[in-house]
mmCIF file of C-alpha atoms in Angstrom:
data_model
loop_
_atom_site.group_PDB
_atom_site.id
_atom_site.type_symbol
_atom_site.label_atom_id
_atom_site.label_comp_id
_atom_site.label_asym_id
_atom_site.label_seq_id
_atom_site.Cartn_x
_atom_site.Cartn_y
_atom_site.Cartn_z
ATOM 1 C CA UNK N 1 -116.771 191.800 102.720
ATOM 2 C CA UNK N 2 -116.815 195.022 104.420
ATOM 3 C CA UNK N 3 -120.928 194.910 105.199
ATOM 4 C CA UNK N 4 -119.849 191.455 106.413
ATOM 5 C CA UNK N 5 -117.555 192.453 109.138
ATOM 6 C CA UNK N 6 -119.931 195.155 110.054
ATOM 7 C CA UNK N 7 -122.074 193.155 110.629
ATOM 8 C CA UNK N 8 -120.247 190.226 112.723
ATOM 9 C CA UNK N 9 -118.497 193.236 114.792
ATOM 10 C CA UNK N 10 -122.255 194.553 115.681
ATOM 11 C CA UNK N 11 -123.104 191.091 116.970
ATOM 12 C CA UNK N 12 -120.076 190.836 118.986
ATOM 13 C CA UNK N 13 -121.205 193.788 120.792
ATOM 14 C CA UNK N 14 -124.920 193.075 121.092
ATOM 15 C CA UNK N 15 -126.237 195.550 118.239
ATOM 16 C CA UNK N 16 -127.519 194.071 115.083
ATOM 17 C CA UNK N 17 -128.358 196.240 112.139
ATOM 18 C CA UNK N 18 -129.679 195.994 109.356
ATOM 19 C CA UNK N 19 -129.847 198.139 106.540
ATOM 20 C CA UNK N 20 -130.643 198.685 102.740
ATOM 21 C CA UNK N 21 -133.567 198.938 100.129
ATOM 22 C CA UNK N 22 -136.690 196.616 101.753
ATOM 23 C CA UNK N 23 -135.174 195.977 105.054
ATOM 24 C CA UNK N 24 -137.651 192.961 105.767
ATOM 25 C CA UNK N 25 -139.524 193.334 109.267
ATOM 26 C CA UNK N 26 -138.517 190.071 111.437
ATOM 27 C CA UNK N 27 -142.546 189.608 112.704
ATOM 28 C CA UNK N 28 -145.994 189.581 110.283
ATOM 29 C CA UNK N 29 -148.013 193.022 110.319
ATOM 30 C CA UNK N 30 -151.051 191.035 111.975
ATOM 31 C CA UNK N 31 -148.805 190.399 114.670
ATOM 32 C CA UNK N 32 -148.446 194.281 115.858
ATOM 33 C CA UNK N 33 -150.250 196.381 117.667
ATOM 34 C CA UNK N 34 -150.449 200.032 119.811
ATOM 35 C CA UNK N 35 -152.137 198.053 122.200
ATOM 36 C CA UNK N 36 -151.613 194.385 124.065
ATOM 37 C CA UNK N 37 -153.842 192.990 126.842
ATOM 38 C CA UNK N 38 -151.187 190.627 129.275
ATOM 39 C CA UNK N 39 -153.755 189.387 132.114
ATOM 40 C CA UNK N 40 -154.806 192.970 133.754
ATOM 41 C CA UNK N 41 -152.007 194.743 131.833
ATOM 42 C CA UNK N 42 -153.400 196.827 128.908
ATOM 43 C CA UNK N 43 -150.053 197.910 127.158
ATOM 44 C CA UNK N 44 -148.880 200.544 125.252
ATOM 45 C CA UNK N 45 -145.717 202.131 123.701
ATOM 46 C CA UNK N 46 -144.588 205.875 124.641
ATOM 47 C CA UNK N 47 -141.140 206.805 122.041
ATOM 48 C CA UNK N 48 -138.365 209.415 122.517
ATOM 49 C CA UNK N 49 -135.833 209.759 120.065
ATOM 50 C CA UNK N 50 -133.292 212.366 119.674
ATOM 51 C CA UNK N 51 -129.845 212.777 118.284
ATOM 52 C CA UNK N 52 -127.135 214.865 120.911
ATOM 53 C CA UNK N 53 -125.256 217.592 119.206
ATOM 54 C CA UNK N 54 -124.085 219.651 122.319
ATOM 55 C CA UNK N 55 -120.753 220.072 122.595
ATOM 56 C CA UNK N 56 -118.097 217.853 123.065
ATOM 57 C CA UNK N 57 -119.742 215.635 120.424
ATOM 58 C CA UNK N 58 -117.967 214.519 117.624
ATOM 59 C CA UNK N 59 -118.449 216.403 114.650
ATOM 60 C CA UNK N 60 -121.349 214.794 113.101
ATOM 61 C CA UNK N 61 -123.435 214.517 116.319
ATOM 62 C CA UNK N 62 -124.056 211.326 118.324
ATOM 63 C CA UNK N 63 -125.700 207.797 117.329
ATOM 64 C CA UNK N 64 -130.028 208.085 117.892
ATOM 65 C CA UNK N 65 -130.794 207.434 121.780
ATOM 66 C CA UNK N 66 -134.101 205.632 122.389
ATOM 67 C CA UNK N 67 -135.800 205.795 125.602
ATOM 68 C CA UNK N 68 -138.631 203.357 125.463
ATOM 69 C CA UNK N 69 -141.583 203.321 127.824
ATOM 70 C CA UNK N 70 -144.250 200.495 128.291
ATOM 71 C CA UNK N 71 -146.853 201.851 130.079
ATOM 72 C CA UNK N 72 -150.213 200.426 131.289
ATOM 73 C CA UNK N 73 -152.896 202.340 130.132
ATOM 74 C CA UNK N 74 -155.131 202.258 133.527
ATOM 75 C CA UNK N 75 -152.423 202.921 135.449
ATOM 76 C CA UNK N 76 -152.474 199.678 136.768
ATOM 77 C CA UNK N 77 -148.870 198.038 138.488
ATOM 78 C CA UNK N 78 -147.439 195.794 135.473
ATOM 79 C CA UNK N 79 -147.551 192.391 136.922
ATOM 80 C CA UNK N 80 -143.471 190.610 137.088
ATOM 81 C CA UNK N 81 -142.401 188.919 134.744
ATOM 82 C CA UNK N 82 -143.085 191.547 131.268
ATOM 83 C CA UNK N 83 -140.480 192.977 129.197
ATOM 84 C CA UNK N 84 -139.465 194.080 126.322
ATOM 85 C CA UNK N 85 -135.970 192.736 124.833
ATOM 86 C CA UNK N 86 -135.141 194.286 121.202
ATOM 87 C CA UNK N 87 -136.078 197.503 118.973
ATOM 88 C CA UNK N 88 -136.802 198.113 115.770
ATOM 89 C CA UNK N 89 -137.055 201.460 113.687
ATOM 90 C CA UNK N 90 -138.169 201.969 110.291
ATOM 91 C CA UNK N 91 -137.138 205.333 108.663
ATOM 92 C CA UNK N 92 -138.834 204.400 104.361
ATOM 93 C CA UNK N 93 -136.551 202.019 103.410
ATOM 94 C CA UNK N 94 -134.126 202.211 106.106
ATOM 95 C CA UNK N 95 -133.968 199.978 109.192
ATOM 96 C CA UNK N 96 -132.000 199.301 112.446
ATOM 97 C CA UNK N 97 -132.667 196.870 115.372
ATOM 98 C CA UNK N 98 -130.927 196.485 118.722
ATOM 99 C CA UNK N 99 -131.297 195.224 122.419
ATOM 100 C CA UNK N 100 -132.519 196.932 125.031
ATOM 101 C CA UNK N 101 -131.569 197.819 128.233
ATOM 102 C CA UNK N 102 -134.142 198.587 131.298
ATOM 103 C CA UNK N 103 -133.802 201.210 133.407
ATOM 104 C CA UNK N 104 -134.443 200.046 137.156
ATOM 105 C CA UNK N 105 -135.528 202.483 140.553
ATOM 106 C CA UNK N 106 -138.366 204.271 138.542
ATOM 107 C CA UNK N 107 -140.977 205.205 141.511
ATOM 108 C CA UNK N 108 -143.780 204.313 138.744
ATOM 109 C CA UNK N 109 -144.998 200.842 139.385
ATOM 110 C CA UNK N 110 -147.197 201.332 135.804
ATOM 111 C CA UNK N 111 -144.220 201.797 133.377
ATOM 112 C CA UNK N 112 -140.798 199.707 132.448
ATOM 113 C CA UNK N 113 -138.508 202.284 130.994
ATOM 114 C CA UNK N 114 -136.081 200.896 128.569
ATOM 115 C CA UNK N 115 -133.309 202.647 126.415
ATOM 116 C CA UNK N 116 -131.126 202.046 123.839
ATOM 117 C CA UNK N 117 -127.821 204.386 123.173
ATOM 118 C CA UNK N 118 -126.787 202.915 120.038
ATOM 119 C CA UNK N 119 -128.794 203.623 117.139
ATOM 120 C CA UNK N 120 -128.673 204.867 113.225
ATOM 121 C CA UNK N 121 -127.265 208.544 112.611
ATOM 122 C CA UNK N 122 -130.550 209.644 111.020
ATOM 123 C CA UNK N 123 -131.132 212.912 110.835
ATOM 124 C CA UNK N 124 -133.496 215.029 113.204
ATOM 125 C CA UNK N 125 -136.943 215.991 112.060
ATOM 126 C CA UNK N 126 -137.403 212.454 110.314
ATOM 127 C CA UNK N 127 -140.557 210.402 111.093
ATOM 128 C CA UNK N 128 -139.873 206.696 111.928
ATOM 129 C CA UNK N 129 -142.202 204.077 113.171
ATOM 130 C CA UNK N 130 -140.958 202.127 116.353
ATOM 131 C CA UNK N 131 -141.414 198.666 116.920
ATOM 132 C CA UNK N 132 -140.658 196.479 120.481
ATOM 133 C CA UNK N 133 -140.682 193.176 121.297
ATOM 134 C CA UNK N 134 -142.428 192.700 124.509
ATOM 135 C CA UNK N 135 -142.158 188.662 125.927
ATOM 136 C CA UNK N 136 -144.089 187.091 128.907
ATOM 137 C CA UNK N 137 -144.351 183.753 129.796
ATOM 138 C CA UNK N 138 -143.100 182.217 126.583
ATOM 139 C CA UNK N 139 -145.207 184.463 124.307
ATOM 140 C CA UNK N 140 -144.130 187.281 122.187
ATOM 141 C CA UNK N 141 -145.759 190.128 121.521
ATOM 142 C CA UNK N 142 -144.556 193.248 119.364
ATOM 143 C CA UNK N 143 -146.132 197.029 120.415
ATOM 144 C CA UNK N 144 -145.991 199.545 117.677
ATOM 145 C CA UNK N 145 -146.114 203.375 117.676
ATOM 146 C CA UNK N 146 -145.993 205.161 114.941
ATOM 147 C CA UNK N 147 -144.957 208.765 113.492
ATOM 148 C CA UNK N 148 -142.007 208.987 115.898
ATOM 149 C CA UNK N 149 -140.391 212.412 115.146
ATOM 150 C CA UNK N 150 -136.464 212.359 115.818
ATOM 151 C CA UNK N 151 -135.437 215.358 117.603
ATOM 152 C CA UNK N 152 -132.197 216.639 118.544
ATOM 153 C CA UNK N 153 -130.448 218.556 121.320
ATOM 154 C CA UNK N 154 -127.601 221.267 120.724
#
């Protein structure tokens, strides 16, 4: 009942996690790559994760922030139209997924920025593998990178 209401109050405000022993992953490993080709776009995936534990934080620290980059690897301008609309981290067993939000007014024409404020309380030092959906033109595409070490700031 409780895990029920958790998880009806994280739709309601746009989060959904999940969480428990073989969290299923909501796309087919032959699906995923480090790398995507979108019409001159070669695309990649650059993670930072960290938890904040400078004061005032609540005792405890603060939920995981994400900032997400998609980034073309020849520095070519991504063409309109790309982005990436939900996360997904694996820590084991563990798993969390939520929507994104894009940063606009970034000088770089070669990189969408993208963030997410609202994820697990893992702790620092863990290694979790990152997963984002990237969409164009009614096609989906998910971008992987790997070995993501949370850090933390105090």
């Amino acid at each position: 009942m409780i895990k029920s209401m958790i998880i009806i109050l994280s739709i309601a405000v746009g989060v959904v996690i999940s969480c428990g022993d073989n969290a299923s992953e909501p796309f087919k490993s032959g699906d995923v790559f480090d790398r995507i080709n979108i019409q001159d776009n070669e695309l990649s995936l650059q993670s930072y994760v960290w938890r904040d534990f400078m004061p005032p934080t609540p005792e405890g620290g603060k939920s995981l922030y994400s900032l997400l980059l998609v980034h073309d690897c020849n520095a070519n301008p991504i063409i309109d139209g790309i982005s990436a609309d939900q996360v997904w981290l694996y820590n084991g067993e563990r798993s969390w997924s939520g929507a994104l939000n894009r940063w606009d007014g970034s000088q770089a024409n070669d990189t969408l920025y993208y963030s997410n404020h609202e994820g697990p309380k893992w702790e620092p030092g863990d290694h979790i593998d990152i997963y984002v959906e990237i969409s164009f033109e009614n096609e989906t595409y998910i971008l992987k990178q790997a070995d993501v070490i949370i850090d933390r700031t105090e």
